[in-house]
Short mmCIF file of C-alpha atoms in Angstrom, two decimals:
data_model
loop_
_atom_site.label_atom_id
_atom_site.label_comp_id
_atom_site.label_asym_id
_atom_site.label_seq_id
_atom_site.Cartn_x
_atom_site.Cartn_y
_atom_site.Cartn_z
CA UNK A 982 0.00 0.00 0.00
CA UNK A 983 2.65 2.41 0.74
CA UNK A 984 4.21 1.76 -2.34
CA UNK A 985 1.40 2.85 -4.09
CA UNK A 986 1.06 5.92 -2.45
CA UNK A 987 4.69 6.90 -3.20
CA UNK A 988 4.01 5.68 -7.22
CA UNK A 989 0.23 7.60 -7.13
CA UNK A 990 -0.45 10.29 -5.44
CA UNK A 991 -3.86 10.04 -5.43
CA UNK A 992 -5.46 6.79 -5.36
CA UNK A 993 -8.66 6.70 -4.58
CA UNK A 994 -10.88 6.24 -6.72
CA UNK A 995 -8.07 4.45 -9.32
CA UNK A 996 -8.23 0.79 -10.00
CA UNK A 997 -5.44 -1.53 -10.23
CA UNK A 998 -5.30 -5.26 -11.26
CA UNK A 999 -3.91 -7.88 -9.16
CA UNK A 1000 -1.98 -10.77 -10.45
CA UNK A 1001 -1.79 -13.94 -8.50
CA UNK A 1002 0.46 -16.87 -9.30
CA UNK A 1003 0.79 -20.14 -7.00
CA UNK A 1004 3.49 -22.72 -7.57
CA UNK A 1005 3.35 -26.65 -7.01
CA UNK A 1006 6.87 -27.15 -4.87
CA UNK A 1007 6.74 -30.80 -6.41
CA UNK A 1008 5.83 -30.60 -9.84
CA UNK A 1009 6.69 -26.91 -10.28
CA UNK A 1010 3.31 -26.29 -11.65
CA UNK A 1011 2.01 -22.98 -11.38
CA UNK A 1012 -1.37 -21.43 -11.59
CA UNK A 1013 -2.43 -17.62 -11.81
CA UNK A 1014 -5.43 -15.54 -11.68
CA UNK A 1015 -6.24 -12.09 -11.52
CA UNK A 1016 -8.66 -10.01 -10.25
CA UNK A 1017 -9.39 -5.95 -10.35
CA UNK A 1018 -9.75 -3.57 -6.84
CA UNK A 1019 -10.72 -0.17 -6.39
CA UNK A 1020 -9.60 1.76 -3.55
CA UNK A 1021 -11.54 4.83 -2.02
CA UNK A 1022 -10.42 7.45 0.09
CA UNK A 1023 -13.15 7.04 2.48
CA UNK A 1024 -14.39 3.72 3.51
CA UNK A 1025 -18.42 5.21 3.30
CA UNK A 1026 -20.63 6.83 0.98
CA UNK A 1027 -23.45 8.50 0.70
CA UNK A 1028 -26.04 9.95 -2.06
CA UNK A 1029 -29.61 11.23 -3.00
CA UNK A 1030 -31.42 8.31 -4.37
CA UNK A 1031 -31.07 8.38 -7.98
CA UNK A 1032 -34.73 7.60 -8.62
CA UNK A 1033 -35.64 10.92 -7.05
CA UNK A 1034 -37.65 13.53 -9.38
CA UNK A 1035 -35.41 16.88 -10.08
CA UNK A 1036 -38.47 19.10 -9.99
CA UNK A 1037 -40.96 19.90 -7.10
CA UNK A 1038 -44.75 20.50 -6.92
CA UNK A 1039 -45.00 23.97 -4.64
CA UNK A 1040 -47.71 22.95 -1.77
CA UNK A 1041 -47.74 19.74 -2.34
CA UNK A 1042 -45.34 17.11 -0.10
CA UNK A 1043 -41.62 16.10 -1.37
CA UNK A 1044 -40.64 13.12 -0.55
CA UNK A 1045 -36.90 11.85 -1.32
CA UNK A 1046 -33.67 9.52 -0.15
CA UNK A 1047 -30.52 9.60 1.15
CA UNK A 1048 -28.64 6.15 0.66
CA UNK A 1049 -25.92 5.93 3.16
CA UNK A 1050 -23.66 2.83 2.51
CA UNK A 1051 -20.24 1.16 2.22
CA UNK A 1052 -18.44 1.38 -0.88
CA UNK A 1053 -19.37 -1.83 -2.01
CA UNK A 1054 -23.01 -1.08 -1.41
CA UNK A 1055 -24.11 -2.74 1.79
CA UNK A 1056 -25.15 -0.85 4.70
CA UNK A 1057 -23.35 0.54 7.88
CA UNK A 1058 -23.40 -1.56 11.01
CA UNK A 1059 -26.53 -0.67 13.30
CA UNK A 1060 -26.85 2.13 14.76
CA UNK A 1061 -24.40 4.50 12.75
CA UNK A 1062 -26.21 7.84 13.85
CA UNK A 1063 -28.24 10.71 12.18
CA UNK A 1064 -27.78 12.80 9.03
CA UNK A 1065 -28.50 16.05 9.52
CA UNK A 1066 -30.37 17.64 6.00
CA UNK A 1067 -30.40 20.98 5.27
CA UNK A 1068 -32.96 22.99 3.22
CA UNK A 1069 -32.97 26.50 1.61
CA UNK A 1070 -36.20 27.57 -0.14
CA UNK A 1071 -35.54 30.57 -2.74
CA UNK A 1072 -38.71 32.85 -3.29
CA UNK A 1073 -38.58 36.00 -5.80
CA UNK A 1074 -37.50 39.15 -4.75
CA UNK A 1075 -40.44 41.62 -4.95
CA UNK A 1076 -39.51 45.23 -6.17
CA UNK A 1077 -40.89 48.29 -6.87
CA UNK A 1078 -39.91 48.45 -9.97
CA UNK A 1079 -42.31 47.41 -12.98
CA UNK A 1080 -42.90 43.67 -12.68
CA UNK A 1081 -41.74 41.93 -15.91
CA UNK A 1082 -43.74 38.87 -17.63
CA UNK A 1083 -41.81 35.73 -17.70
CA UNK A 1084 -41.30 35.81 -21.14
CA UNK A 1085 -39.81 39.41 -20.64
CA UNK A 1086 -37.50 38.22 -18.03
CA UNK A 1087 -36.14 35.18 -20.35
CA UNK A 1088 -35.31 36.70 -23.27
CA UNK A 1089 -31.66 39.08 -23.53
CA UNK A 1090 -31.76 42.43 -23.51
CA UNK A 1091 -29.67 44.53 -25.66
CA UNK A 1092 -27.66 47.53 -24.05
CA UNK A 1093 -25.45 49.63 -26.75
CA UNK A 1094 -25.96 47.48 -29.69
CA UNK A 1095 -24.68 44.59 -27.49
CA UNK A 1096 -27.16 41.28 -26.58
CA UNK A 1097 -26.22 40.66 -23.40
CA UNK A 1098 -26.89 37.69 -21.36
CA UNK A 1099 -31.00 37.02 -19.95
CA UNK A 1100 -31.98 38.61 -17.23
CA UNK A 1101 -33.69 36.43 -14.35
CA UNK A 1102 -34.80 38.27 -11.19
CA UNK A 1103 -33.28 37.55 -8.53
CA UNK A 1104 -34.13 35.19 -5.58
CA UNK A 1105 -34.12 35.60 -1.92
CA UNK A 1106 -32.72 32.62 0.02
CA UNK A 1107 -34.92 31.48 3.39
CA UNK A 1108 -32.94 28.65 5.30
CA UNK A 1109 -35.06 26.14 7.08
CA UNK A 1110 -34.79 24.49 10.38
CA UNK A 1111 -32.47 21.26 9.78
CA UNK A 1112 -34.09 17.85 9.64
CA UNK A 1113 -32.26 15.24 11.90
CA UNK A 1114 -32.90 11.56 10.32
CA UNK A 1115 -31.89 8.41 11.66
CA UNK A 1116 -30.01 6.06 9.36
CA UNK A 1117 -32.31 3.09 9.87
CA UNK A 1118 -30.83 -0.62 9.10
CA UNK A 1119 -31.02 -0.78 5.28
CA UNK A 1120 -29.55 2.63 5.18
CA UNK A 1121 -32.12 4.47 2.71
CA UNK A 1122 -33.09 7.70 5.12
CA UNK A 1123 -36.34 9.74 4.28
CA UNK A 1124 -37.37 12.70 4.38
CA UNK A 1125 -40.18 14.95 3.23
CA UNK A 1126 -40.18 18.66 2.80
CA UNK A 1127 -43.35 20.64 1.93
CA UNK A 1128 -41.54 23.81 0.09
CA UNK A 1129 -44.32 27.08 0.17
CA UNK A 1130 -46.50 27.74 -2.90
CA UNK A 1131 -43.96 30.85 -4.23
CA UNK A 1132 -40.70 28.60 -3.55
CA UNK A 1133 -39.36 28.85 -6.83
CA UNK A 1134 -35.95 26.65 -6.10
CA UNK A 1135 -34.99 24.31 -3.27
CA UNK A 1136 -31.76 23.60 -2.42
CA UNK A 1137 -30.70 20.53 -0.30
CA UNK A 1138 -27.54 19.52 1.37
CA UNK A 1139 -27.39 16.21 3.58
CA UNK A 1140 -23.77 16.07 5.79
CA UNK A 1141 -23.07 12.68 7.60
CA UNK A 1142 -19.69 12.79 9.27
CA UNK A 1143 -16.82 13.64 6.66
CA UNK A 1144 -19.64 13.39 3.85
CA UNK A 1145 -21.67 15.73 1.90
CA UNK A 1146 -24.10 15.27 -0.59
CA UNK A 1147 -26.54 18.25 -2.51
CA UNK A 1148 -29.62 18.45 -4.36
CA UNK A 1149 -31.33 21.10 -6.22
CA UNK A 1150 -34.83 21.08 -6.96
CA UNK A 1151 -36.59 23.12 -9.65
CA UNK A 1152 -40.36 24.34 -9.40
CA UNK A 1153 -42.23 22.22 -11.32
CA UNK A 1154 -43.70 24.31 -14.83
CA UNK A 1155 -47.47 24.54 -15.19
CA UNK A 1156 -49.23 27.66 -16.78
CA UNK A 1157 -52.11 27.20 -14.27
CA UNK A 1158 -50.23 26.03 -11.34
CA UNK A 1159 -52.11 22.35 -10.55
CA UNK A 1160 -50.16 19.89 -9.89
CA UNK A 1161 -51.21 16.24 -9.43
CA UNK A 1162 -48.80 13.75 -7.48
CA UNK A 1163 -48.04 10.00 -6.63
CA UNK A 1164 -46.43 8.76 -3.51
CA UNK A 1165 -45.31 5.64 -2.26
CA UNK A 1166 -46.83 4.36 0.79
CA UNK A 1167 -45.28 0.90 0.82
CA UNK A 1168 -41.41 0.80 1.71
CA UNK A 1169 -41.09 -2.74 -0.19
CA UNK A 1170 -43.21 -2.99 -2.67
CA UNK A 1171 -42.53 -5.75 -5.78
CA UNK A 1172 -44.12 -4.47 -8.94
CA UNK A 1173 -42.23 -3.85 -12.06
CA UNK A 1174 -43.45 -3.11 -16.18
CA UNK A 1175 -40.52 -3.67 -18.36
CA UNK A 1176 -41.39 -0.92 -20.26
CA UNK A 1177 -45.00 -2.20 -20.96
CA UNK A 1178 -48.05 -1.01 -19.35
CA UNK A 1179 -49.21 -4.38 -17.05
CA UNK A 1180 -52.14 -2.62 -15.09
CA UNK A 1181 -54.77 0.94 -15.81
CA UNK A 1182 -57.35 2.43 -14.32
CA UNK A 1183 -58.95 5.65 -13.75
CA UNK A 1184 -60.12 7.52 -10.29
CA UNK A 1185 -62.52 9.85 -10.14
CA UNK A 1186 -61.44 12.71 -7.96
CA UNK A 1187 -64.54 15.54 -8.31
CA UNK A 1188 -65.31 15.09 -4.87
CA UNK A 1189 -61.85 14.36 -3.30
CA UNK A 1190 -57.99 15.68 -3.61
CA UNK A 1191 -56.20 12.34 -2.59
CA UNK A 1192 -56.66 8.77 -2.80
CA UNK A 1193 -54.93 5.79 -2.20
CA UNK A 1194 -54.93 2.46 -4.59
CA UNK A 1195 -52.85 -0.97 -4.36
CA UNK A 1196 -51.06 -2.93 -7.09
CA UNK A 1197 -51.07 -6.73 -7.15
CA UNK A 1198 -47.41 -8.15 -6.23
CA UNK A 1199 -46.34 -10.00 -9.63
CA UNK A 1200 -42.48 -11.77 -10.56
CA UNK A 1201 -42.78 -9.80 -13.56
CA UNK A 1202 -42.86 -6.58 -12.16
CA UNK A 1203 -39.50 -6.77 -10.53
CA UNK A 1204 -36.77 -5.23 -10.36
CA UNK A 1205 -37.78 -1.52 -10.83
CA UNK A 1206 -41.45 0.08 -11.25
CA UNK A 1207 -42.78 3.49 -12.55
CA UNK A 1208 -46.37 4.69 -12.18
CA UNK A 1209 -47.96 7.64 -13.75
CA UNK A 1210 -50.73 9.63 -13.06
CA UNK A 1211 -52.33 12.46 -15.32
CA UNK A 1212 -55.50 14.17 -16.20
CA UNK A 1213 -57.14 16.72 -18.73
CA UNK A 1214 -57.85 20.41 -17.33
CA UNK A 1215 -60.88 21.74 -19.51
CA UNK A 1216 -58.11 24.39 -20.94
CA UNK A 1217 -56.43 21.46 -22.12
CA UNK A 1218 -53.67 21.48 -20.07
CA UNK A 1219 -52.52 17.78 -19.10
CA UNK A 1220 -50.81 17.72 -15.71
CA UNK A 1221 -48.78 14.85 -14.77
CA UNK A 1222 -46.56 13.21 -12.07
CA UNK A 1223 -44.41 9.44 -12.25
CA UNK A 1224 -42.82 7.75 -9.69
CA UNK A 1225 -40.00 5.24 -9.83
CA UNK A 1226 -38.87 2.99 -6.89
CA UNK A 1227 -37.01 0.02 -6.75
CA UNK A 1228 -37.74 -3.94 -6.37
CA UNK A 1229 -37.13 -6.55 -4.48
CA UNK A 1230 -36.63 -9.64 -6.52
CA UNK A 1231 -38.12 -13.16 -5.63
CA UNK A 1232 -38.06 -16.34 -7.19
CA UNK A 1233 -41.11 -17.32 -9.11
CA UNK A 1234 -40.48 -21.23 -9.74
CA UNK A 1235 -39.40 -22.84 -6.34
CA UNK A 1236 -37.13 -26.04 -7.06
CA UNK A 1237 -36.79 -28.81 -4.55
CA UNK A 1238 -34.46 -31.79 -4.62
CA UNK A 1239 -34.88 -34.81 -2.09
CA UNK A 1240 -33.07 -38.02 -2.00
CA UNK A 1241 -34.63 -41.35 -0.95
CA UNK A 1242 -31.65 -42.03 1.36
CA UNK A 1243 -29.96 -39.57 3.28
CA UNK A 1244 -26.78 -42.05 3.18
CA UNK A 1245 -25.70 -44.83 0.61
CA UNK A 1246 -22.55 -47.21 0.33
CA UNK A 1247 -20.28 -47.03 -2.68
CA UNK A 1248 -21.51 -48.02 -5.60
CA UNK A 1249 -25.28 -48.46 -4.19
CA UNK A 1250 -28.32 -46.72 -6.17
CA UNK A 1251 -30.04 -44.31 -5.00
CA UNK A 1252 -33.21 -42.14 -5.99
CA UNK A 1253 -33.62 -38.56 -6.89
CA UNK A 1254 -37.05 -36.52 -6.82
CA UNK A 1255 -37.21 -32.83 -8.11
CA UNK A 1256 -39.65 -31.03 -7.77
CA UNK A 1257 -40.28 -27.77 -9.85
CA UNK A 1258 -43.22 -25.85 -11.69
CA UNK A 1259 -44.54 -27.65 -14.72
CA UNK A 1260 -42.83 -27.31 -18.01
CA UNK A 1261 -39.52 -26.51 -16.11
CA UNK A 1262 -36.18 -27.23 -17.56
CA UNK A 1263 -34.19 -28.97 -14.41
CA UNK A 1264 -30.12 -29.38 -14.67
CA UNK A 1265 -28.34 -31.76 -11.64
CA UNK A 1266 -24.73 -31.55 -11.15
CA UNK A 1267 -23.30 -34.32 -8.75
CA UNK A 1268 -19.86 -32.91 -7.61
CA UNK A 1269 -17.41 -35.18 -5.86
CA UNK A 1270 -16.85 -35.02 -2.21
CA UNK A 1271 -13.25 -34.89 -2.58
CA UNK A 1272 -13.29 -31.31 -3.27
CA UNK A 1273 -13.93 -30.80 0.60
CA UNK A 1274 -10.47 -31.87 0.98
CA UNK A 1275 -9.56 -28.75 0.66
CA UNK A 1276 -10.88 -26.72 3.82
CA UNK A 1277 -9.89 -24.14 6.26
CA UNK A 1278 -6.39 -25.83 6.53
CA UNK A 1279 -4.86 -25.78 3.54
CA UNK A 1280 -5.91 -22.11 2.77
CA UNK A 1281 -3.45 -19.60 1.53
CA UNK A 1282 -3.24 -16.91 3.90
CA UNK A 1283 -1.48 -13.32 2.90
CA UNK A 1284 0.60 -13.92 5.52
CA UNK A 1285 2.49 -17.45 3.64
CA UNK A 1286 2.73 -15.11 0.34
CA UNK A 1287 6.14 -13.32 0.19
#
């Protein structure tokens, strides 16, 4: 390891391959393999979920992740503390001055026979009481945020130790300022559509603003899912949300194997029954015990490797 330091200056990050060989002493014999490593300058990570929409729906409920692992993906031992998530809304300055349309504001304005840059108006920045969240077991943290109806950005920043991790969130664009939106109620849901629509339906909402619906828990829905919602203002506006969340994968076709003896002499016969879902293509593999010869003490440790 030092010796890589003193070759790179800056590892992390870098990967290197690793070349094995192992020599027979007897028959001089020798064997290699190799295999690739990447080293990281911090032993943890952590990120917004990359599912999570970019845009926000002012007066309506955000809710996002924060994935707090290892580098190679699996969570921190239990319990590994709070991140602490900080949010800044950012509302429109209001001036005296003549109030410009949006279209005004957009476009560049010319000064001496110059175009010059557009013009945006400028934003005031609120900061928001932190949010301390517990990293639970899987380490996926949530949070929600409810931004005001003139928030016109949100900015988040999430700080867990030595890491830091930032979001910004954009005001979602409707001319008449309804917004529809779908949330996930169930933490481990197994749905998926593989790009093809597996299940519509339609809600009627005249009377009501929310409403809540299941979806039947299929193999082929797995590993990922994405609903969408919509509907047709009289205007004809459409207004729209989707969701995406991840699956949990289970096996559809359960396969069972059961001898008719659980022991048997050399060269005796012996039965096999399988057991699987009908039409079901079934491979069997017998493997000879010898290769349990080689256990625990006849490993090669790092330390017999000069």
């Amino acid at each position: 390891m030092e010796s890589l330091r003193q070759t790179f200056h800056y590892i992390s990050l870098n990967t290197f391959e690793i070349l094995a060989v192992v020599t027979e002493t007897l028959t001089g014999h020798s064997e290699n393999a190799t295999a690739d490593i990447t080293f990281y300058y911090r032993s943890k990570k952590m990120q917004f979920s990359e599912s999570l929409p970019n845009v926000f729906k002012p007066g309506l409920i955000y809710t996002g992740f924060i994935e707090v692992f290892k580098q190679d993906d699996t969570p921190l031992p239990y319990p590994s503390g709070n991140v602490t998530l900080h949010q800044f809304f950012y509302v429109k300055i209001k001036d005296n001055i003549k109030q410009k349309t949006i279209n005004e504001v957009d476009e560049p304005v010319t000064i001496n026979g110059f175009m010059s840059v557009p013009v945006w108006e400028p934003l005031e920045e609120i900061k928001m009481p932190p949010l301390i969240l517990e990293i639970p077991v899987n380490g996926i943290v949530r949070f929600d945020i409810n931004p005001f109806i003139n928030v016109s950005q949100v900015s988040l920043k999430a700080e867990y130790k030595d890491l830091i991790a930032d979001l910004l969130l954009e005001k979602f664009d409707s001319p008449s300022n309804t917004y529809v939106q779908v949330r996930l109620l169930t933490s481990t849901p197994k749905i998926m559509s593989k790009g093809a629509i597996l299940t519509r339906g339609e809600f009627d909402m005249r009377s009501q603003t929310t409403r809540s619906f299941t979806l039947p828990m299929l193999h082929d829905y797995s590993p990922s899912a994405r609903i969408v919602v919509h509907f047709v203002r009289t205007d004809g506006e459409i207004v729209a949300d989707a969701l995406n969340f991840d699956v949990d994968i289970f096996i559809e076709n359960e396969v069972s194997i059961l001898f008719n003896k659980k022991t048997a002499k050399p060269g005796e016969h012996i039965s096999l029954k399988l057991k699987a879902d009908p039409g079901s293509d079934v491979n069997v593999l017998a493997i000879d015990k010898a290769v349990l010869l080689l256990k625990s003490g006849n490993d090669i440790t790092p330390k017999m490797v000069n």
